[in-house]
């Protein structure tokens, strides 16, 4: 599969990507645990079917020491016993924040309250921006049919 657009050679994309990288760096520097960030990014990408982001976040998480078992179970996190309550709250927030058209009302008060039990205001802000950011990036990659499989960990950091 060939991408419809090359984001690295297009001048407009280059200008925009510079800002995307700044957002990504700010999120990485937040106090949300890096493992939680990768799990959330992976789950959002799974829901949206963004192969290039699934490839990237699976490899980044593995390179950071995430276990293969946890990575394989992200898609079925509700039934898996390998995630903390805080990670479960973040994954639930990610799902409702991603499935806004399906959820008929977006993120429920109950899901927000659950996330608030585990994350402070700054962390909640970071999670909301991460979820929104991943949804945007997923859409860019899906619309332009960016191919997956060749990502090398650390390429964007």
GROMACS .gro file of N, CA and C in nm:
model
  471
    1UNK      N    1   0.084  -0.117   0.000
    1UNK     CA    2   0.000   0.000   0.000
    1UNK      C    3   0.089   0.124   0.000
    2UNK      N    4   0.057   0.218  -0.085
    2UNK     CA    5   0.127   0.346  -0.088
    2UNK      C    6   0.038   0.452  -0.026
    3UNK      N    7   0.100   0.542   0.052
    3UNK     CA    8   0.027   0.651   0.113
    3UNK      C    9  -0.022   0.748   0.005
    4UNK      N   10  -0.138   0.805   0.030
    4UNK     CA   11  -0.194   0.903  -0.063
    4UNK      C   12  -0.118   1.035  -0.057
    5UNK      N   13  -0.068   1.068   0.060
    5UNK     CA   14   0.010   1.190   0.080
    5UNK      C   15   0.137   1.155   0.156
    6UNK      N   16   0.244   1.228   0.126
    6UNK     CA   17   0.368   1.214   0.201
    6UNK      C   18   0.380   1.334   0.293
    7UNK      N   19   0.351   1.311   0.420
    7UNK     CA   20   0.352   1.420   0.518
    7UNK      C   21   0.490   1.480   0.537
    8UNK      N   22   0.595   1.407   0.502
    8UNK     CA   23   0.731   1.455   0.526
    8UNK      C   24   0.787   1.538   0.412
    9UNK      N   25   0.722   1.537   0.298
    9UNK     CA   26   0.770   1.618   0.185
    9UNK      C   27   0.675   1.732   0.150
   10UNK      N   28   0.552   1.727   0.195
   10UNK     CA   29   0.455   1.831   0.166
   10UNK      C   30   0.481   1.953   0.256
   11UNK      N   31   0.496   2.072   0.199
   11UNK     CA   32   0.528   2.190   0.281
   11UNK      C   33   0.422   2.224   0.385
   12UNK      N   34   0.296   2.213   0.349
   12UNK     CA   35   0.189   2.244   0.444
   12UNK      C   36   0.190   2.143   0.558
   13UNK      N   37   0.203   2.017   0.522
   13UNK     CA   38   0.208   1.913   0.625
   13UNK      C   39   0.329   1.933   0.716
   14UNK      N   40   0.441   1.972   0.657
   14UNK     CA   41   0.562   1.997   0.737
   14UNK      C   42   0.541   2.104   0.842
   15UNK      N   43   0.473   2.211   0.805
   15UNK     CA   44   0.444   2.318   0.901
   15UNK      C   45   0.354   2.268   1.013
   16UNK      N   46   0.252   2.192   0.976
   16UNK     CA   47   0.159   2.139   1.076
   16UNK      C   48   0.225   2.035   1.164
   17UNK      N   49   0.304   1.945   1.104
   17UNK     CA   50   0.368   1.838   1.181
   17UNK      C   51   0.463   1.893   1.288
   18UNK      N   52   0.524   2.007   1.260
   18UNK     CA   53   0.611   2.069   1.360
   18UNK      C   54   0.532   2.095   1.488
   19UNK      N   55   0.410   2.141   1.472
   19UNK     CA   56   0.326   2.169   1.589
   19UNK      C   57   0.277   2.039   1.653
   20UNK      N   58   0.248   1.938   1.570
   20UNK     CA   59   0.207   1.809   1.624
   20UNK      C   60   0.317   1.751   1.713
   21UNK      N   61   0.441   1.763   1.668
   21UNK     CA   62   0.554   1.711   1.745
   21UNK      C   63   0.566   1.784   1.879
   22UNK      N   64   0.535   1.914   1.881
   22UNK     CA   65   0.539   1.990   2.004
   22UNK      C   66   0.431   1.940   2.101
   23UNK      N   67   0.312   1.912   2.049
   23UNK     CA   68   0.204   1.857   2.132
   23UNK      C   69   0.247   1.721   2.187
   24UNK      N   70   0.299   1.636   2.101
   24UNK     CA   71   0.344   1.504   2.144
   24UNK      C   72   0.449   1.510   2.252
   25UNK      N   73   0.544   1.603   2.239
   25UNK     CA   74   0.649   1.620   2.339
   25UNK      C   75   0.590   1.667   2.473
   26UNK      N   76   0.498   1.761   2.468
   26UNK     CA   77   0.434   1.809   2.591
   26UNK      C   78   0.360   1.697   2.662
   27UNK      N   79   0.292   1.612   2.585
   27UNK     CA   80   0.220   1.500   2.644
   27UNK      C   81   0.317   1.400   2.707
   28UNK      N   82   0.426   1.370   2.640
   28UNK     CA   83   0.527   1.277   2.694
   28UNK      C   84   0.584   1.328   2.825
   29UNK      N   85   0.593   1.460   2.839
   29UNK     CA   86   0.651   1.521   2.959
   29UNK      C   87   0.549   1.538   3.072
   30UNK      N   88   0.424   1.502   3.049
   30UNK     CA   89   0.323   1.516   3.153
   30UNK      C   90   0.346   1.413   3.263
   31UNK      N   91   0.272   1.426   3.371
   31UNK     CA   92   0.288   1.333   3.484
   31UNK      C   93   0.204   1.206   3.470
   32UNK      N   94   0.134   1.190   3.358
   32UNK     CA   95   0.064   1.064   3.332
   32UNK      C   96   0.171   0.959   3.306
   33UNK      N   97   0.165   0.846   3.373
   33UNK     CA   98   0.269   0.744   3.352
   33UNK      C   99   0.285   0.709   3.203
   34UNK      N  100   0.409   0.697   3.157
   34UNK     CA  101   0.433   0.665   3.016
   34UNK      C  102   0.360   0.538   2.970
   35UNK      N  103   0.354   0.436   3.055
   35UNK     CA  104   0.283   0.313   3.016
   35UNK      C  105   0.136   0.342   2.992
   36UNK      N  106   0.076   0.425   3.077
   36UNK     CA  107  -0.065   0.460   3.060
   36UNK      C  108  -0.085   0.537   2.930
   37UNK      N  109   0.006   0.628   2.900
   37UNK     CA  110  -0.004   0.703   2.775
   37UNK      C  111  -0.002   0.611   2.654
   38UNK      N  112   0.089   0.515   2.654
   38UNK     CA  113   0.098   0.423   2.540
   38UNK      C  114  -0.024   0.332   2.532
   39UNK      N  115  -0.074   0.286   2.645
   39UNK     CA  116  -0.194   0.202   2.645
   39UNK      C  117  -0.313   0.278   2.589
   40UNK      N  118  -0.329   0.403   2.631
   40UNK     CA  119  -0.439   0.487   2.583
   40UNK      C  120  -0.424   0.513   2.433
   41UNK      N  121  -0.304   0.549   2.389
   41UNK     CA  122  -0.281   0.574   2.246
   41UNK      C  123  -0.309   0.449   2.164
   42UNK      N  124  -0.268   0.334   2.216
   42UNK     CA  125  -0.292   0.208   2.147
   42UNK      C  126  -0.440   0.177   2.140
   43UNK      N  127  -0.513   0.195   2.250
   43UNK     CA  128  -0.656   0.163   2.250
   43UNK      C  129  -0.734   0.254   2.157
   44UNK      N  130  -0.706   0.383   2.158
   44UNK     CA  131  -0.773   0.475   2.066
   44UNK      C  132  -0.747   0.432   1.922
   45UNK      N  133  -0.624   0.396   1.892
   45UNK     CA  134  -0.587   0.355   1.757
   45UNK      C  135  -0.652   0.223   1.718
   46UNK      N  136  -0.668   0.132   1.812
   46UNK     CA  137  -0.739   0.006   1.784
   46UNK      C  138  -0.884   0.034   1.749
   47UNK      N  139  -0.949   0.118   1.827
   47UNK     CA  140  -1.090   0.150   1.803
   47UNK      C  141  -1.107   0.211   1.664
   48UNK      N  142  -1.016   0.302   1.628
   48UNK     CA  143  -1.026   0.371   1.499
   48UNK      C  144  -0.972   0.289   1.383
   49UNK      N  145  -0.902   0.181   1.412
   49UNK     CA  146  -0.846   0.099   1.305
   49UNK      C  147  -0.729   0.164   1.235
   50UNK      N  148  -0.648   0.239   1.308
   50UNK     CA  149  -0.532   0.307   1.250
   50UNK      C  150  -0.410   0.217   1.263
   51UNK      N  151  -0.381   0.145   1.156
   51UNK     CA  152  -0.273   0.046   1.158
   51UNK      C  153  -0.137   0.108   1.188
   52UNK      N  154  -0.107   0.223   1.129
   52UNK     CA  155   0.025   0.284   1.150
   52UNK      C  156   0.042   0.326   1.296
   53UNK      N  157  -0.064   0.374   1.361
   53UNK     CA  158  -0.054   0.412   1.502
   53UNK      C  159  -0.051   0.289   1.593
   54UNK      N  160  -0.122   0.184   1.558
   54UNK     CA  161  -0.114   0.059   1.634
   54UNK      C  162   0.029   0.008   1.628
   55UNK      N  163   0.088   0.008   1.510
   55UNK     CA  164   0.227  -0.034   1.491
   55UNK      C  165   0.319   0.050   1.579
   56UNK      N  166   0.305   0.181   1.571
   56UNK     CA  167   0.392   0.272   1.645
   56UNK      C  168   0.380   0.253   1.795
   57UNK      N  169   0.259   0.255   1.846
   57UNK     CA  170   0.242   0.254   1.992
   57UNK      C  171   0.268   0.116   2.053
   58UNK      N  172   0.245   0.012   1.978
   58UNK     CA  173   0.283  -0.121   2.026
   58UNK      C  174   0.434  -0.131   2.039
   59UNK      N  175   0.505  -0.084   1.938
   59UNK     CA  176   0.652  -0.091   1.939
   59UNK      C  177   0.712   0.003   2.043
   60UNK      N  178   0.656   0.123   2.056
   60UNK     CA  179   0.706   0.217   2.157
   60UNK      C  180   0.687   0.159   2.298
   61UNK      N  181   0.570   0.102   2.322
   61UNK     CA  182   0.542   0.044   2.454
   61UNK      C  183   0.635  -0.074   2.482
   62UNK      N  184   0.655  -0.159   2.383
   62UNK     CA  185   0.744  -0.274   2.401
   62UNK      C  186   0.888  -0.228   2.427
   63UNK      N  187   0.932  -0.127   2.353
   63UNK     CA  188   1.067  -0.075   2.371
   63UNK      C  189   1.086  -0.014   2.510
   64UNK      N  190   0.976   0.037   2.567
   64UNK     CA  191   0.981   0.096   2.701
   64UNK      C  192   0.965  -0.010   2.811
   65UNK      N  193   0.953  -0.136   2.771
   65UNK     CA  194   0.947  -0.244   2.869
   65UNK      C  195   0.810  -0.302   2.895
   66UNK      N  196   0.710  -0.257   2.820
   66UNK     CA  197   0.575  -0.312   2.838
   66UNK      C  198   0.574  -0.459   2.801
   67UNK      N  199   0.500  -0.539   2.876
   67UNK     CA  200   0.498  -0.683   2.850
   67UNK      C  201   0.410  -0.716   2.730
   68UNK      N  202   0.449  -0.820   2.656
   68UNK     CA  203   0.367  -0.864   2.543
   68UNK      C  204   0.225  -0.901   2.586
   69UNK      N  205   0.210  -0.961   2.703
   69UNK     CA  206   0.077  -1.001   2.749
   69UNK      C  207  -0.014  -0.879   2.761
   70UNK      N  208   0.034  -0.773   2.825
   70UNK     CA  209  -0.048  -0.653   2.840
   70UNK      C  210  -0.080  -0.590   2.705
   71UNK      N  211   0.017  -0.587   2.616
   71UNK     CA  212  -0.007  -0.529   2.484
   71UNK      C  213  -0.112  -0.609   2.407
   72UNK      N  214  -0.105  -0.740   2.417
   72UNK     CA  215  -0.203  -0.825   2.347
   72UNK      C  216  -0.342  -0.812   2.407
   73UNK      N  217  -0.350  -0.776   2.534
   73UNK     CA  218  -0.480  -0.771   2.601
   73UNK      C  219  -0.546  -0.633   2.604
   74UNK      N  220  -0.481  -0.533   2.548
   74UNK     CA  221  -0.541  -0.398   2.548
   74UNK      C  222  -0.679  -0.399   2.483
   75UNK      N  223  -0.694  -0.471   2.373
   75UNK     CA  224  -0.822  -0.475   2.303
   75UNK      C  225  -0.933  -0.538   2.387
   76UNK      N  226  -0.896  -0.617   2.486
   76UNK     CA  227  -0.994  -0.684   2.573
   76UNK      C  228  -0.966  -0.649   2.719
   77UNK      N  229  -0.931  -0.525   2.745
   77UNK     CA  230  -0.887  -0.483   2.878
   77UNK      C  231  -0.991  -0.507   2.988
   78UNK      N  232  -1.119  -0.502   2.954
   78UNK     CA  233  -1.222  -0.521   3.057
   78UNK      C  234  -1.216  -0.659   3.121
   79UNK      N  235  -1.182  -0.759   3.042
   79UNK     CA  236  -1.177  -0.897   3.090
   79UNK      C  237  -1.039  -0.937   3.140
   80UNK      N  238  -0.939  -0.854   3.118
   80UNK     CA  239  -0.801  -0.887   3.155
   80UNK      C  240  -0.771  -0.843   3.298
   81UNK      N  241  -0.689  -0.920   3.364
   81UNK     CA  242  -0.654  -0.890   3.504
   81UNK      C  243  -0.519  -0.821   3.516
   82UNK      N  244  -0.459  -0.783   3.406
   82UNK     CA  245  -0.322  -0.730   3.408
   82UNK      C  246  -0.314  -0.577   3.413
   83UNK      N  247  -0.427  -0.510   3.421
   83UNK     CA  248  -0.426  -0.364   3.423
   83UNK      C  249  -0.468  -0.312   3.560
   84UNK      N  250  -0.406  -0.201   3.602
   84UNK     CA  251  -0.441  -0.140   3.730
   84UNK      C  252  -0.576  -0.070   3.718
   85UNK      N  253  -0.633  -0.036   3.832
   85UNK     CA  254  -0.760   0.039   3.831
   85UNK      C  255  -0.742   0.175   3.763
   86UNK      N  256  -0.629   0.238   3.784
   86UNK     CA  257  -0.602   0.367   3.719
   86UNK      C  258  -0.594   0.350   3.567
   87UNK      N  259  -0.526   0.246   3.521
   87UNK     CA  260  -0.518   0.220   3.376
   87UNK      C  261  -0.655   0.190   3.319
   88UNK      N  262  -0.735   0.115   3.393
   88UNK     CA  263  -0.871   0.083   3.348
   88UNK      C  264  -0.954   0.211   3.334
   89UNK      N  265  -0.939   0.302   3.429
   89UNK     CA  266  -1.012   0.429   3.423
   89UNK      C  267  -0.969   0.510   3.301
   90UNK      N  268  -0.839   0.509   3.272
   90UNK     CA  269  -0.788   0.582   3.155
   90UNK      C  270  -0.835   0.518   3.025
   91UNK      N  271  -0.836   0.385   3.021
   91UNK     CA  272  -0.883   0.315   2.900
   91UNK      C  273  -1.032   0.338   2.877
   92UNK      N  274  -1.109   0.340   2.983
   92UNK     CA  275  -1.252   0.367   2.970
   92UNK      C  276  -1.276   0.511   2.921
   93UNK      N  277  -1.202   0.605   2.977
   93UNK     CA  278  -1.211   0.744   2.931
   93UNK      C  279  -1.173   0.753   2.783
   94UNK      N  280  -1.069   0.681   2.745
   94UNK     CA  281  -1.026   0.682   2.604
   94UNK      C  282  -1.134   0.625   2.513
   95UNK      N  283  -1.197   0.518   2.557
   95UNK     CA  284  -1.303   0.458   2.473
   95UNK      C  285  -1.422   0.551   2.458
   96UNK      N  286  -1.470   0.606   2.568
   96UNK     CA  287  -1.586   0.696   2.556
   96UNK      C  288  -1.550   0.825   2.484
   97UNK      N  289  -1.427   0.872   2.501
   97UNK     CA  290  -1.383   0.993   2.431
   97UNK      C  291  -1.361   0.970   2.282
   98UNK      N  292  -1.339   0.845   2.243
   98UNK     CA  293  -1.319   0.811   2.103
   98UNK      C  294  -1.450   0.777   2.035
   99UNK      N  295  -1.537   0.710   2.107
   99UNK     CA  296  -1.664   0.666   2.049
   99UNK      C  297  -1.775   0.767   2.074
  100UNK      N  298  -1.748   0.893   2.051
  100UNK     CA  299  -1.848   0.996   2.080
  100UNK      C  300  -1.973   0.981   1.995
  101UNK      N  301  -1.959   0.937   1.873
  101UNK     CA  302  -2.078   0.917   1.789
  101UNK      C  303  -2.158   0.796   1.837
  102UNK      N  304  -2.090   0.695   1.887
  102UNK     CA  305  -2.157   0.574   1.936
  102UNK      C  306  -2.214   0.592   2.077
  103UNK      N  307  -2.149   0.675   2.155
  103UNK     CA  308  -2.183   0.687   2.297
  103UNK      C  309  -2.305   0.775   2.323
  104UNK      N  310  -2.354   0.845   2.222
  104UNK     CA  311  -2.472   0.930   2.236
  104UNK      C  312  -2.465   1.014   2.363
  105UNK      N  313  -2.369   1.099   2.369
  105UNK     CA  314  -2.355   1.186   2.485
  105UNK      C  315  -2.211   1.202   2.527
  106UNK      N  316  -2.122   1.133   2.459
  106UNK     CA  317  -1.980   1.148   2.490
  106UNK      C  318  -1.940   1.079   2.618
  107UNK      N  319  -1.851   1.141   2.691
  107UNK     CA  320  -1.799   1.084   2.815
  107UNK      C  321  -1.901   1.106   2.927
  108UNK      N  322  -1.942   0.999   2.988
  108UNK     CA  323  -2.043   1.008   3.095
  108UNK      C  324  -1.983   1.065   3.222
  109UNK      N  325  -2.069   1.117   3.308
  109UNK     CA  326  -2.025   1.168   3.437
  109UNK      C  327  -1.961   1.057   3.520
  110UNK      N  328  -2.014   0.936   3.510
  110UNK     CA  329  -1.959   0.824   3.587
  110UNK      C  330  -1.816   0.792   3.544
  111UNK      N  331  -1.791   0.794   3.413
  111UNK     CA  332  -1.656   0.766   3.363
  111UNK      C  333  -1.561   0.878   3.403
  112UNK      N  334  -1.607   1.002   3.395
  112UNK     CA  335  -1.523   1.115   3.437
  112UNK      C  336  -1.491   1.105   3.586
  113UNK      N  337  -1.590   1.072   3.667
  113UNK     CA  338  -1.568   1.059   3.811
  113UNK      C  339  -1.468   0.947   3.840
  114UNK      N  340  -1.481   0.838   3.770
  114UNK     CA  341  -1.387   0.726   3.790
  114UNK      C  342  -1.245   0.768   3.756
  115UNK      N  343  -1.228   0.838   3.644
  115UNK     CA  344  -1.094   0.885   3.606
  115UNK      C  345  -1.041   0.985   3.709
  116UNK      N  346  -1.129   1.069   3.762
  116UNK     CA  347  -1.090   1.169   3.862
  116UNK      C  348  -1.044   1.107   3.994
  117UNK      N  349  -1.083   0.985   4.018
  117UNK     CA  350  -1.038   0.915   4.139
  117UNK      C  351  -0.890   0.878   4.129
  118UNK      N  352  -0.839   0.868   4.008
  118UNK     CA  353  -0.702   0.821   3.988
  118UNK      C  354  -0.606   0.926   3.934
  119UNK      N  355  -0.661   1.032   3.875
  119UNK     CA  356  -0.577   1.133   3.812
  119UNK      C  357  -0.615   1.272   3.860
  120UNK      N  358  -0.511   1.356   3.882
  120UNK     CA  359  -0.538   1.494   3.923
  120UNK      C  360  -0.575   1.578   3.800
  121UNK      N  361  -0.601   1.705   3.822
  121UNK     CA  362  -0.648   1.793   3.715
  121UNK      C  363  -0.550   1.800   3.598
  122UNK      N  364  -0.422   1.813   3.629
  122UNK     CA  365  -0.320   1.821   3.523
  122UNK      C  366  -0.315   1.690   3.444
  123UNK      N  367  -0.325   1.579   3.512
  123UNK     CA  368  -0.323   1.450   3.444
  123UNK      C  369  -0.449   1.428   3.360
  124UNK      N  370  -0.563   1.471   3.413
  124UNK     CA  371  -0.687   1.461   3.334
  124UNK      C  372  -0.677   1.545   3.207
  125UNK      N  373  -0.622   1.665   3.221
  125UNK     CA  374  -0.602   1.750   3.104
  125UNK      C  375  -0.514   1.679   3.002
  126UNK      N  376  -0.405   1.621   3.049
  126UNK     CA  377  -0.314   1.549   2.960
  126UNK      C  378  -0.383   1.432   2.893
  127UNK      N  379  -0.463   1.357   2.968
  127UNK     CA  380  -0.535   1.244   2.910
  127UNK      C  381  -0.635   1.290   2.804
  128UNK      N  382  -0.709   1.396   2.832
  128UNK     CA  383  -0.807   1.448   2.736
  128UNK      C  384  -0.736   1.495   2.609
  129UNK      N  385  -0.626   1.567   2.624
  129UNK     CA  386  -0.552   1.613   2.506
  129UNK      C  387  -0.495   1.493   2.430
  130UNK      N  388  -0.441   1.393   2.502
  130UNK     CA  389  -0.387   1.274   2.436
  130UNK      C  390  -0.495   1.200   2.358
  131UNK      N  391  -0.610   1.180   2.418
  131UNK     CA  392  -0.720   1.110   2.349
  131UNK      C  393  -0.763   1.188   2.225
  132UNK      N  394  -0.779   1.317   2.239
  132UNK     CA  395  -0.818   1.401   2.125
  132UNK      C  396  -0.711   1.401   2.017
  133UNK      N  397  -0.586   1.414   2.059
  133UNK     CA  398  -0.472   1.415   1.967
  133UNK      C  399  -0.464   1.284   1.889
  134UNK      N  400  -0.479   1.172   1.959
  134UNK     CA  401  -0.473   1.042   1.892
  134UNK      C  402  -0.586   1.025   1.792
  135UNK      N  403  -0.705   1.071   1.826
  135UNK     CA  404  -0.816   1.063   1.732
  135UNK      C  405  -0.787   1.143   1.606
  136UNK      N  406  -0.728   1.260   1.622
  136UNK     CA  407  -0.694   1.342   1.506
  136UNK      C  408  -0.587   1.275   1.421
  137UNK      N  409  -0.480   1.228   1.484
  137UNK     CA  410  -0.372   1.164   1.411
  137UNK      C  411  -0.421   1.037   1.342
  138UNK      N  412  -0.505   0.960   1.411
  138UNK     CA  413  -0.562   0.840   1.349
  138UNK      C  414  -0.635   0.876   1.221
  139UNK      N  415  -0.714   0.981   1.225
  139UNK     CA  416  -0.791   1.020   1.108
  139UNK      C  417  -0.700   1.066   0.993
  140UNK      N  418  -0.597   1.142   1.025
  140UNK     CA  419  -0.502   1.183   0.921
  140UNK      C  420  -0.440   1.062   0.853
  141UNK      N  421  -0.399   0.965   0.934
  141UNK     CA  422  -0.334   0.846   0.879
  141UNK      C  423  -0.431   0.757   0.801
  142UNK      N  424  -0.552   0.745   0.848
  142UNK     CA  425  -0.651   0.661   0.780
  142UNK      C  426  -0.693   0.725   0.647
  143UNK      N  427  -0.722   0.854   0.648
  143UNK     CA  428  -0.763   0.923   0.526
  143UNK      C  429  -0.657   0.913   0.418
  144UNK      N  430  -0.531   0.923   0.459
  144UNK     CA  431  -0.422   0.921   0.361
  144UNK      C  432  -0.359   0.784   0.343
  145UNK      N  433  -0.416   0.683   0.405
  145UNK     CA  434  -0.373   0.544   0.393
  145UNK      C  435  -0.223   0.525   0.418
  146UNK      N  436  -0.179   0.576   0.533
  146UNK     CA  437  -0.039   0.559   0.570
  146UNK      C  438  -0.013   0.411   0.601
  147UNK      N  439   0.091   0.353   0.542
  147UNK     CA  440   0.118   0.210   0.561
  147UNK      C  441   0.179   0.182   0.699
  148UNK      N  442   0.156   0.062   0.748
  148UNK     CA  443   0.207   0.021   0.879
  148UNK      C  444   0.308  -0.091   0.864
  149UNK      N  445   0.389  -0.106   0.967
  149UNK     CA  446   0.481  -0.218   0.976
  149UNK      C  447   0.628  -0.182   0.981
  150UNK      N  448   0.663  -0.062   0.938
  150UNK     CA  449   0.805  -0.026   0.931
  150UNK      C  450   0.850   0.071   1.040
  151UNK      N  451   0.762   0.105   1.133
  151UNK     CA  452   0.799   0.203   1.236
  151UNK      C  453   0.911   0.149   1.323
  152UNK      N  454   1.007   0.236   1.353
  152UNK     CA  455   1.117   0.204   1.444
  152UNK      C  456   1.099   0.285   1.572
  153UNK      N  457   1.101   0.220   1.689
  153UNK     CA  458   1.083   0.293   1.815
  153UNK      C  459   1.182   0.411   1.826
  154UNK      N  460   1.129   0.521   1.877
  154UNK     CA  461   1.210   0.641   1.895
  154UNK      C  462   1.214   0.733   1.775
  155UNK      N  463   1.150   0.697   1.666
  155UNK     CA  464   1.155   0.777   1.544
  155UNK      C  465   1.095   0.915   1.560
  156UNK      N  466   0.995   0.928   1.646
  156UNK     CA  467   0.927   1.057   1.661
  156UNK      C  468   0.955   1.123   1.796
  157UNK      N  469   1.056   1.076   1.868
  157UNK     CA  470   1.082   1.134   2.000
  157UNK      C  471   1.223   1.183   2.010
   0.00000   0.00000   0.00000
